[in-house]
Amino acid sequence: MPVPIIETCRKRKRKPKVYSLQRFGEDGFPIHRNGNFRDQIRVFLRDCAEVEDYDIRGMPVWCTLFSHETKSSLVPLYIVEENVIQSSEPYCDHCRCTGWSNHFVSKRKYHFIIPIDSEWSLPLEEDAFDFQTHALHGLIHCNGFGHLLCVNGMEGGSKYLCGREIVEFWDRICNSLGARMITVEDLAKKRDLELRLLYGVAYGHSWFGRWGYKFCRGSYGVTESDYENAIELLGSLELDQIECDFSELRQFKVIKQVIRYYREMSEGHLKTVRDLLRFMLIIKSHASPQKLLPTTPPLLTDSPHQKRSNRLLLKKSDVADNDKSPKYRNYSSVAANLGSRWPVRRLIFAAEVIVESLKEMKALKPNGMTRQDVRDSARLHIGDTGLLDYVLKSMHNVVVGDVLVRRYVDPITRILHYTIQELDDAMKAIEPKKEEAVVLEEITPLRIFTPLKAGADVYGDLLLLYTNLLLNYPESELVRSATQAILDSKHFVKEWPLWDDNNDKVLQFVCRINPSLIDLRSEQITELPPGELVTVPLQATVFDLKQAIEDTFRDTYCILSNFVVNEIEEVKEDMSLTESCSALTVRGHGIDLESKLKCQGGCDTWMVKCICRARDDDGERMISCDVCEVWQHTRCCGIDDSDTLPPLFVCSNCCEEFAEQQRKVLQPKYEFPSSENMFLIESADDFFGDQRCLGMIFPEETYLL
């Protein structure tokens, strides 16, 4: 089926415009970066896009077609204009998590979406903004600040576009349309490798760093200095010292072989981990796809037993004849006997979701998925991580639907993997209610990782070094902390120059509202909102400049719809004394300070004060103290991501304050031990009257607060 816009243009009796995907945005074609994003996007939609004959929740949709030069296919780019005032989600969570809570709420958002290949012939769905499966999803506010939300190349299931092509295309779009700053949450992975860690150590920047993205904000209180120091520490680890540190461990021999193999290949120029990883990545990029992704992976060897037919036969009589044979049971029977607090139907549903995740990735990961990858994939459909963890523990040698689920531990990385094998129709005949185990004969032996000669597979060597040197370095708290700091640094930003140095035909200014006109303290904002780019002709008067500032602010921000400029502090009566490309401070009236659509952080007043030094929402999981109502990271409070949140939580500060109050009342009769950890309380009774929680600290008669 053709792309829907082609049929729409046929009805309108005109030919759709098609641009080159690889050359769009180069040399100012089809539009040149000239001015601010707010104006540039309107020019683009008018000249380069066709409006669709449908909308999404009342929002207009445009489409632009691009031709892929090497794949002979048409790629649709959809642009959806979201009116913030009418939107059900006016605030931007991405702005808040990247430190832009102080930004004024802009009037419009523009979504740039390239669906996954299989949906190119279909119109966008109503909930398209919520999908994480798009090949590309970017969001830019009308003030030019935006976010790259989703990139899915070959690893994500695309048959035509790789991740590098998509990001390069997005980068050219942002440049052409006059974007100011674009953030990205870097969760990019290459199979089992976190690229922000691998590329950070090898190149000093994340995978997105090749397009100019730099550190924006770290989670769990990680600062830019922490991030840079961590990269320097890991990158400067000397290979000779690594061999010495691993000399007493069982991995020493294989790690030594890998290091010396690539050292000899480089003629001895490799001294540090940074040198080694960079050299290996260069080799990997120049290796042929057939060598990197063979049909039978070189790191895998079959069982020593002779390979049998793939056909599966059920022989119940063999159960008695061979007690040592592996036993496989239908998961519905297993779930019924677990005695879980979850209903059996939920356990079975979770198992089916896990199997679907394994099926989707089987082509890319024929040797199975790690437990963490399976869990992350299933979380897209099931939010209860406790349920997923419980089901994963019970999934070994079980039949779910038409597949057999098994697991094994990689002997090199010691990471648990899950794998599936499809069964024939005979397997489906197993009765779910039968309790006896059934032996499945003639199963292809499970292949496990065994180390081969260094250099046989570059990816395998990278995985070995990544797992042992970066994730599990022996007895080094410094290395462990540095690795965690890099993994906790997910938010990166690219900034484009604000000024057009070649444009000498206009005057450009950055105009900002005087902070005294805005009550920033009530919003718990410590930084001023960014200024707006205003452009006027060379012959403009002070009146013209005031008019241009009013038009810009009114068209961009919700609380400035009726803003009137009274004074420009740096400009009095003569424009000739004001240089172009300077910053101006504006005073005026008409600001709607009572509007709920004031700042992207929202109108709720809440406080973050975590022991990791975080003072604002960074997008990580948090919990609020039920006494002081201060938010903290669950990880910093000792609550694992897989754990459910307690109904009642009291932080360590409140516990210490309460203990201090009781000391003053009860001294010298009672002694109180110091409180170093917070209490995780399962009910209000635990806090106010249960001796199991507070009885070791407070006598029974002192429970009242």
XYZ file of C-alpha atoms in Angstrom:
705
model
C 0.000 0.000 0.000
C 1.228 3.547 -0.742
C 1.879 6.180 1.898
C -1.506 7.837 2.737
C -0.395 11.322 1.640
C 0.103 10.039 -1.928
C -3.566 9.094 -2.118
C -4.500 12.445 -0.566
C -2.508 14.338 -3.208
C -4.084 12.235 -5.943
C -7.520 13.332 -4.737
C -6.320 16.943 -4.753
C -4.947 16.434 -8.279
C -1.413 17.472 -7.500
C 1.913 15.731 -7.265
C 3.438 15.327 -3.794
C 6.871 16.826 -3.188
C 9.645 14.319 -2.524
C 13.037 15.224 -1.040
C 16.243 13.252 -0.643
C 16.616 11.770 2.833
C 20.408 11.911 2.637
C 20.680 15.495 1.338
C 17.753 17.251 3.011
C 18.917 20.327 4.896
C 22.341 20.511 3.249
C 23.437 23.863 1.792
C 20.182 25.527 2.778
C 17.961 23.190 0.739
C 14.984 23.338 0.709
C 14.971 26.086 3.366
C 17.830 28.059 4.836
C 18.303 28.640 8.559
C 17.191 32.242 8.871
C 15.620 33.459 12.079
C 13.879 31.635 14.886
C 12.202 28.247 14.921
C 8.744 29.743 15.414
C 8.851 31.338 11.945
C 10.929 28.663 10.216
C 8.525 25.834 11.005
C 5.660 27.770 9.463
C 7.661 28.272 6.269
C 8.533 24.566 6.192
C 4.916 23.427 6.631
C 3.751 25.879 3.987
C 6.360 25.096 1.330
C 7.569 21.547 2.001
C 4.683 19.589 3.546
C 1.173 18.492 2.633
C -1.613 18.663 5.205
C -3.321 15.315 5.824
C -7.089 14.894 5.569
C -7.304 13.645 9.162
C -6.199 14.917 12.556
C -5.030 13.482 15.900
C -7.202 14.551 18.839
C -8.093 17.696 16.925
C -4.445 18.486 16.077
C -3.525 19.033 12.394
C -1.101 16.628 10.720
C 1.323 17.364 7.871
C 3.428 14.902 5.907
C 6.645 15.265 3.906
C 7.998 12.423 1.752
C 11.677 11.534 1.510
C 13.340 9.121 -0.886
C 16.005 6.747 0.376
C 18.666 6.676 -2.326
C 19.996 3.188 -1.647
C 16.833 1.378 -0.497
C 14.470 2.694 -3.206
C 11.731 3.504 -0.738
C 9.630 6.497 0.298
C 9.959 7.505 3.943
C 7.128 9.612 5.453
C 7.881 12.319 8.034
C 4.777 13.437 9.933
C 4.612 16.786 11.733
C 1.840 17.266 14.283
C 1.136 20.702 15.782
C -0.048 20.381 19.395
C -1.908 23.357 20.860
C -0.757 23.428 24.488
C -3.762 25.350 25.810
C -6.114 22.657 24.503
C -3.787 19.755 25.312
C -4.468 17.216 28.067
C -0.741 17.333 28.919
C 0.286 21.008 28.739
C 3.491 20.625 30.766
C 6.588 18.965 29.349
C 8.002 16.189 31.533
C 11.128 16.093 29.375
C 11.845 19.757 30.127
C 11.462 19.114 33.846
C 13.778 16.107 33.854
C 16.511 17.922 31.922
C 16.527 20.973 34.198
C 14.254 23.257 32.176
C 11.517 23.577 34.779
C 12.080 27.348 34.695
C 11.088 27.654 31.023
C 7.790 29.380 30.319
C 5.105 27.092 28.888
C 5.125 27.659 25.131
C 1.890 27.800 23.160
C 2.705 25.079 20.626
C 4.670 21.859 20.404
C 5.675 20.232 17.132
C 6.044 16.455 16.969
C 8.276 15.011 14.214
C 7.491 11.331 13.659
C 8.795 8.680 11.263
C 6.820 5.503 12.086
C 8.384 2.068 12.004
C 8.580 0.562 8.496
C 5.487 -1.615 8.797
C 3.320 1.446 9.524
C 4.410 3.677 6.633
C 1.277 2.766 4.703
C -1.012 3.598 7.632
C -2.170 6.928 9.080
C -0.897 7.934 12.508
C -2.857 6.535 15.428
C -4.538 8.647 18.101
C -1.951 7.701 20.752
C 1.061 8.038 18.437
C 2.808 10.358 20.926
C 3.029 7.545 23.474
C 4.715 4.942 21.250
C 8.378 4.054 21.745
C 8.511 2.040 18.507
C 8.815 4.921 16.029
C 11.944 5.080 13.909
C 12.101 8.746 14.917
C 10.137 10.875 17.356
C 11.310 14.392 18.099
C 9.536 17.210 19.920
C 10.343 20.923 19.542
C 8.552 23.718 21.403
C 7.802 26.853 19.432
C 10.603 28.667 21.315
C 13.169 26.368 19.663
C 13.926 24.151 22.684
C 13.155 20.487 22.175
C 13.894 16.836 22.773
C 14.887 13.794 20.737
C 12.547 11.222 22.261
C 12.942 8.058 20.247
C 15.350 6.523 17.697
C 14.914 2.944 16.465
C 17.230 1.806 13.696
C 18.165 -1.693 12.624
C 18.470 -2.823 16.243
C 14.937 -1.543 16.863
C 13.412 -3.489 13.983
C 13.775 -1.119 11.001
C 14.613 -2.713 7.663
C 15.539 0.506 5.850
C 16.996 3.028 8.311
C 19.931 2.608 10.654
C 20.293 4.667 13.821
C 23.131 6.785 12.415
C 21.042 7.774 9.369
C 18.086 8.747 11.550
C 20.102 10.937 13.928
C 21.946 12.639 11.044
C 18.608 13.374 9.368
C 17.187 14.761 12.637
C 20.279 16.909 13.115
C 19.855 18.490 9.669
C 16.164 19.151 10.324
C 16.938 20.925 13.611
C 19.633 23.021 11.966
C 17.437 24.033 9.022
C 14.464 24.961 11.197
C 16.438 27.102 13.632
C 16.307 24.929 16.742
C 18.162 26.400 19.731
C 18.754 23.496 22.098
C 17.796 19.825 21.777
C 18.182 17.255 24.549
C 18.292 13.478 24.366
C 18.053 10.818 27.052
C 20.789 8.459 25.958
C 19.609 4.893 26.511
C 21.256 3.592 23.314
C 22.440 -0.010 23.455
C 24.218 -2.321 21.057
C 22.879 -5.667 22.131
C 24.273 -5.988 25.691
C 26.505 -2.888 25.635
C 25.426 0.468 27.080
C 26.863 2.826 24.470
C 27.070 5.846 26.754
C 29.521 3.877 28.906
C 31.439 2.209 26.081
C 31.758 5.336 23.924
C 32.303 7.540 26.955
C 35.406 5.598 27.939
C 36.637 5.110 24.356
C 35.989 8.588 22.924
C 35.276 10.826 25.902
C 31.645 11.398 24.874
C 28.415 9.457 24.383
C 27.314 7.864 21.111
C 25.328 11.050 20.396
C 28.501 13.071 20.952
C 29.499 12.641 17.303
C 26.644 15.047 16.487
C 27.657 17.573 19.129
C 25.566 16.438 22.117
C 27.283 17.236 25.408
C 26.592 16.587 29.070
C 23.395 18.301 30.177
C 22.381 16.811 33.490
C 23.143 13.729 35.536
C 20.795 11.648 37.626
C 21.371 10.971 41.324
C 23.272 14.213 41.805
C 25.988 13.517 39.207
C 27.531 16.808 38.029
C 29.403 17.591 34.832
C 32.656 17.540 36.795
C 31.802 14.092 38.195
C 31.073 12.851 34.685
C 34.299 14.180 33.179
C 36.395 12.847 36.068
C 34.773 9.420 35.743
C 35.510 9.254 32.024
C 39.108 10.306 32.617
C 39.559 7.766 35.404
C 38.259 4.790 33.421
C 39.919 5.825 30.166
C 43.335 6.218 31.799
C 43.443 2.736 33.365
C 46.731 1.224 32.180
C 46.607 -2.179 30.524
C 49.699 -3.422 32.375
C 48.071 -2.580 35.697
C 44.854 -4.316 34.621
C 46.740 -7.548 33.955
C 48.283 -7.268 37.410
C 44.896 -6.615 39.105
C 43.263 -9.616 37.399
C 46.212 -11.984 37.898
C 44.534 -13.810 40.805
C 41.133 -14.192 39.117
C 39.931 -16.989 36.880
C 39.200 -14.541 34.028
C 42.872 -13.533 33.929
C 43.930 -15.857 31.133
C 41.260 -14.880 28.615
C 41.507 -11.148 29.433
C 45.268 -11.287 29.020
C 44.884 -13.035 25.647
C 42.469 -10.387 24.383
C 44.623 -7.448 25.513
C 47.814 -8.889 24.046
C 46.143 -9.864 20.776
C 45.024 -6.299 20.020
C 48.279 -4.846 21.352
C 50.216 -6.935 18.861
C 47.829 -5.970 16.078
C 48.388 -2.272 16.843
C 52.159 -2.812 16.976
C 52.317 -1.945 20.667
C 50.666 1.482 20.579
C 47.932 0.607 23.086
C 48.671 1.763 26.627
C 45.310 2.451 28.294
C 41.733 1.169 28.274
C 40.736 4.157 26.128
C 43.326 3.221 23.499
C 42.246 -0.420 23.509
C 38.478 0.167 23.255
C 38.858 2.826 20.581
C 41.090 0.523 18.521
C 38.618 -2.353 18.845
C 35.681 -0.139 17.829
C 37.593 0.990 14.745
C 38.278 -2.632 13.796
C 34.626 -3.536 14.406
C 33.393 -0.685 12.192
C 35.570 -1.878 9.298
C 34.765 -5.574 9.671
C 32.308 -7.145 7.259
C 28.736 -7.703 8.506
C 29.090 -11.410 7.767
C 32.017 -11.659 10.162
C 30.365 -9.652 12.917
C 26.957 -11.281 12.746
C 27.454 -14.846 11.490
C 24.589 -17.259 11.157
C 26.295 -19.498 13.696
C 28.027 -17.205 16.184
C 31.711 -18.092 16.623
C 31.428 -17.789 20.406
C 28.907 -20.601 20.481
C 29.644 -24.281 20.401
C 27.187 -27.125 20.382
C 26.837 -29.730 23.070
C 29.253 -32.657 22.682
C 26.260 -34.904 22.026
C 25.349 -35.592 18.445
C 22.844 -33.090 17.057
C 19.431 -34.638 16.627
C 16.411 -33.836 14.556
C 14.472 -30.661 15.333
C 11.256 -32.643 15.430
C 9.914 -33.036 18.979
C 8.224 -36.247 20.102
C 6.352 -36.746 23.365
C 7.102 -40.073 25.035
C 5.593 -40.338 28.503
C 7.016 -43.817 28.913
C 10.515 -42.401 28.893
C 9.874 -40.615 32.196
C 10.126 -43.850 34.119
C 12.988 -45.202 32.008
C 15.279 -42.224 32.441
C 14.895 -40.251 35.651
C 17.871 -38.069 34.760
C 16.283 -36.689 31.603
C 15.345 -33.007 31.743
C 11.696 -32.457 32.661
C 9.523 -29.811 31.042
C 6.145 -28.706 32.333
C 3.414 -26.518 31.013
C 3.682 -23.135 32.716
C -0.012 -23.070 33.558
C 0.581 -26.100 35.799
C 3.651 -24.498 37.334
C 1.779 -21.254 38.038
C -1.108 -23.100 39.687
C 1.256 -24.667 42.222
C 3.356 -21.634 43.080
C 1.038 -20.327 45.806
C 1.644 -16.772 44.659
C -0.149 -13.662 45.886
C -0.906 -12.916 42.224
C -3.787 -14.750 40.511
C -2.751 -17.602 38.229
C -4.182 -15.787 35.201
C -1.843 -12.831 35.831
C 1.153 -15.133 36.105
C 0.242 -16.791 32.814
C -0.342 -13.440 31.123
C 3.061 -12.174 32.321
C 4.709 -15.357 31.008
C 3.066 -14.831 27.607
C 4.324 -11.227 27.489
C 7.854 -12.413 28.298
C 7.675 -15.031 25.537
C 6.494 -12.422 23.022
C 9.475 -10.259 23.953
C 11.821 -13.193 23.381
C 10.175 -13.944 20.029
C 10.527 -10.334 18.848
C 14.267 -10.294 19.576
C 15.064 -13.857 18.521
C 16.291 -12.812 15.077
C 18.669 -10.213 16.534
C 19.647 -12.274 19.586
C 19.580 -15.948 18.560
C 21.351 -16.939 21.762
C 18.660 -15.456 23.982
C 18.246 -12.265 25.954
C 19.721 -11.317 29.290
C 17.368 -11.247 32.243
C 17.552 -7.440 32.383
C 16.732 -7.095 28.668
C 13.738 -9.416 29.001
C 12.540 -7.496 32.041
C 12.924 -4.105 30.329
C 11.073 -5.288 27.234
C 8.201 -6.782 29.226
C 7.881 -3.596 31.319
C 6.553 -1.832 28.219
C 3.393 -3.933 28.653
C 3.345 -4.735 32.392
C 4.175 -2.069 34.946
C 4.335 -4.407 37.954
C 8.053 -5.215 38.101
C 7.545 -7.394 41.156
C 5.259 -9.636 39.112
C 7.793 -9.831 36.264
C 10.633 -10.764 38.627
C 8.495 -13.444 40.252
C 7.544 -14.999 36.900
C 11.104 -14.871 35.546
C 12.336 -16.827 38.571
C 9.905 -19.643 37.791
C 10.536 -19.797 34.033
C 12.990 -22.602 33.388
C 12.262 -25.682 31.298
C 8.627 -24.617 30.933
C 6.277 -24.579 27.969
C 4.371 -21.364 27.238
C 2.065 -21.545 24.247
C 4.016 -23.145 21.426
C 7.534 -22.541 22.731
C 9.878 -23.994 25.301
C 11.527 -21.461 27.625
C 14.927 -22.240 29.112
C 17.676 -20.263 30.784
C 21.423 -20.541 31.198
C 24.311 -18.604 32.699
C 27.028 -17.287 30.404
C 30.221 -18.753 31.923
C 32.277 -15.724 30.865
C 30.088 -12.802 31.922
C 28.099 -14.784 34.547
C 24.923 -13.150 33.225
C 21.638 -15.063 33.169
C 20.110 -15.511 29.693
C 16.660 -16.674 28.585
C 16.114 -18.519 25.309
C 13.164 -20.119 23.523
C 12.656 -23.020 21.116
C 9.524 -23.529 19.068
C 7.606 -26.774 19.454
C 5.565 -28.680 16.905
C 1.835 -29.273 17.068
C 2.297 -32.294 19.308
C 3.496 -30.051 22.117
C 0.258 -28.109 22.060
C -1.635 -31.273 22.975
C -0.354 -31.207 26.573
C -3.274 -30.834 28.942
C -2.765 -27.743 31.177
C -4.362 -29.499 34.140
C -1.991 -32.476 34.181
C 0.423 -32.408 37.074
C 2.934 -34.992 35.852
C 6.064 -33.828 34.105
C 6.539 -34.594 30.427
C 9.926 -35.293 28.861
C 10.533 -33.672 25.480
C 12.900 -35.806 23.440
C 15.111 -34.823 20.531
C 15.569 -31.179 21.494
C 18.427 -29.371 19.834
C 21.105 -29.069 22.549
C 21.364 -25.624 24.134
C 24.513 -23.873 22.995
C 26.504 -22.023 25.602
C 29.246 -19.416 25.464
C 32.740 -20.856 25.503
C 35.804 -18.681 24.993
C 37.529 -18.990 21.642
C 40.782 -17.534 20.420
C 41.090 -13.777 20.943
C 40.175 -11.803 17.831
C 37.764 -14.417 16.478
C 34.865 -12.068 17.221
C 35.398 -8.386 18.001
C 31.995 -7.967 19.609
C 32.637 -10.924 21.886
C 35.974 -9.433 22.929
C 34.329 -6.057 23.558
C 31.655 -7.695 25.684
C 34.300 -9.542 27.678
C 36.261 -6.353 28.462
C 33.099 -4.293 29.021
C 31.724 -6.794 31.539
C 34.930 -7.417 33.461
C 36.827 -4.115 33.262
C 33.976 -1.606 33.399
C 31.234 -3.411 35.301
C 33.113 -5.822 37.567
C 36.586 -4.468 38.166
C 38.014 -6.334 41.174
C 38.208 -4.582 44.529
C 38.128 -1.005 43.262
C 35.530 1.349 44.672
C 36.879 4.176 42.496
C 36.273 2.250 39.272
C 32.845 1.102 40.412
C 31.813 4.666 41.335
C 33.150 6.039 38.050
C 31.205 3.456 36.056
C 28.015 4.233 37.964
C 28.507 7.985 37.438
C 28.697 7.494 33.656
C 25.670 5.183 33.613
C 23.758 7.769 35.676
C 24.573 10.483 33.117
C 21.793 10.018 30.569
C 20.737 13.542 29.586
C 22.758 15.254 26.856
C 22.120 18.467 24.955
C 23.151 20.106 21.701
C 23.083 23.884 21.338
C 23.066 25.733 18.035
C 24.545 29.238 17.618
C 21.907 31.854 18.327
C 23.295 34.393 15.892
C 23.565 34.216 12.136
C 27.002 35.764 11.599
C 26.433 36.073 7.855
C 23.204 38.002 8.195
C 24.131 41.699 8.144
C 20.784 42.845 6.762
C 18.868 42.742 10.048
C 19.353 43.538 13.734
C 19.075 40.623 16.182
C 18.588 40.765 19.932
C 17.964 38.332 22.787
C 15.152 39.806 24.877
C 14.329 38.689 28.412
C 11.595 39.744 30.826
C 12.895 41.648 33.854
C 12.945 39.093 36.716
C 11.262 41.527 39.082
C 8.083 41.145 37.019
C 7.944 37.406 37.732
C 7.653 35.860 41.171
C 10.248 33.136 40.688
C 10.386 32.204 44.367
C 6.801 30.961 44.365
C 7.755 28.566 41.578
C 10.928 27.361 43.364
C 12.962 28.448 40.326
C 16.560 29.536 40.758
C 17.383 30.403 37.133
C 15.777 32.918 34.791
C 13.834 31.647 31.770
C 15.785 31.881 28.489
C 15.477 34.996 26.374
C 13.793 35.154 22.984
C 15.460 35.956 19.656
C 13.907 39.085 18.130
C 14.774 40.295 14.617
C 14.071 43.778 13.189
C 15.197 45.627 10.020
C 18.321 47.811 10.075
C 16.199 50.987 9.911
C 13.932 49.958 12.811
C 13.008 52.515 15.454
C 12.583 51.957 19.190
C 8.831 51.696 18.601
C 9.407 49.018 15.948
C 11.620 47.074 18.341
C 9.008 47.229 21.126
C 6.343 46.047 18.690
C 8.517 43.140 17.531
C 9.202 42.092 21.141
C 5.493 42.163 21.975
C 4.612 40.088 18.897
C 7.322 37.538 19.693
C 6.358 37.079 23.345
C 2.614 37.005 22.654
C 3.015 34.375 19.933
C 5.336 32.152 21.972
C 4.269 31.930 25.634
C 0.920 31.327 27.331
C 1.360 33.832 30.177
C 2.476 36.612 27.796
C -0.552 36.625 25.471
C -1.401 40.195 26.529
C 2.090 41.470 27.271
C 2.787 45.153 26.557
C 6.351 46.524 26.510
C 6.798 49.714 28.537
C 10.548 49.993 28.603
C 13.717 48.437 27.202
C 16.367 49.060 29.837
C 19.351 49.110 27.445
C 17.583 51.223 24.775
C 16.323 54.705 25.536
C 15.413 56.861 22.557
C 18.014 56.098 19.888
C 18.568 52.684 18.279
C 21.888 53.770 16.786
C 23.630 53.249 20.114
C 22.446 49.641 20.390
C 24.613 46.991 18.752
C 23.120 43.945 17.068
C 23.488 40.562 18.817
C 23.197 42.102 22.273
C 21.000 41.097 25.218
C 18.072 43.311 26.186
C 15.979 43.408 29.377
C 12.327 44.303 28.952
C 9.815 45.813 31.387
C 6.087 45.855 30.791
C 2.653 44.752 31.975
C -0.005 42.211 31.004
C 1.751 39.115 32.389
C -0.782 36.526 33.538
C 0.873 35.515 36.800
C -2.243 33.643 37.929
C -2.167 31.299 34.957
C -1.523 27.619 35.632
C 0.427 27.492 32.372
C 3.337 29.473 33.717
C 6.451 27.272 33.861
C 7.172 23.778 32.550
C 7.745 22.588 36.109
C 4.014 22.905 36.741
C 2.127 24.695 39.476
C 2.601 22.047 42.182
C 4.935 22.988 45.008
C 7.117 20.054 45.990
C 10.695 19.646 47.114
C 13.460 17.205 46.221
C 16.250 16.792 48.749
C 18.066 13.505 48.414
C 21.263 12.298 50.056
C 22.835 12.067 46.569
C 22.696 15.907 46.337
C 19.769 15.926 43.873
C 17.540 18.977 44.344
C 15.169 18.577 41.397
C 13.337 15.865 39.500
C 15.773 14.012 37.242
C 13.349 11.430 35.896
C 14.426 8.642 38.229
C 12.081 6.756 40.543
C 11.311 8.684 43.758
C 9.354 8.375 46.986
C 7.960 11.082 49.277
C 8.313 11.128 53.065
C 4.855 11.012 54.647
C 5.965 13.388 57.403
C 8.003 16.161 55.745
C 6.772 15.434 52.165
C 10.290 15.756 50.756
C 11.066 13.546 47.734
C 14.071 11.223 47.561
C 15.314 8.573 45.132
C 14.149 5.072 45.960
C 17.606 3.768 45.066
C 19.205 6.119 47.596
C 16.733 4.905 50.222
C 17.624 1.258 49.657
C 14.449 0.407 47.727
C 15.188 -1.648 44.623
C 13.450 -0.796 41.354
C 11.772 -4.195 41.433
C 10.338 -3.572 44.903
C 6.875 -2.111 45.415
C 6.730 1.182 47.285
C 5.745 0.941 50.968
C 2.329 2.445 51.876
C 3.994 4.629 54.524
C 7.538 5.968 54.323
C 9.447 8.088 56.850
C 12.855 9.492 55.900
C 15.954 9.342 58.096
C 15.814 13.066 58.956
C 12.303 12.791 60.367
C 13.243 9.660 62.311
C 16.239 11.437 63.836
C 14.197 14.524 64.718
C 11.545 12.379 66.377
C 14.226 10.447 68.274
C 15.827 13.719 69.436
C 12.496 14.985 70.727
C 12.010 11.801 72.717
C 15.556 12.009 74.123
C 14.813 15.407 75.606
C 11.597 14.130 77.190
C 12.890 10.833 78.522
C 16.504 11.496 79.525
C 18.182 10.134 81.570
C 15.822 7.185 81.959
C 16.230 5.821 78.443
C 19.102 5.686 75.960
C 18.468 5.976 72.234
C 20.742 4.474 69.580
C 21.641 6.696 66.617
C 19.338 6.491 63.609
C 21.336 6.084 60.427
C 18.736 4.555 58.165
C 15.160 5.371 57.331
C 12.229 3.123 58.184
C 10.307 1.297 55.477
C 6.912 0.858 57.114
C 4.136 -1.308 55.769
C 1.243 0.353 57.584
C 0.390 3.340 59.743
C 0.086 1.010 62.731
C 3.741 0.084 62.294
C 4.790 3.681 62.828
C 2.440 4.694 65.618
C 2.056 1.533 67.660
C 3.838 -1.587 66.465
C 6.769 -2.619 68.617
C 8.312 -4.423 65.655
C 9.131 -1.060 64.076
C 9.853 1.351 66.912
C 9.868 -0.805 69.999
C 13.669 -1.131 69.915
C 13.996 2.641 70.104
C 10.960 3.940 71.945
C 9.168 2.430 74.942
C 5.536 1.570 74.413
C 4.260 4.585 76.388
C 6.096 7.089 74.130
C 4.502 6.277 70.772
C 2.398 9.424 70.588
C 3.861 12.159 68.405
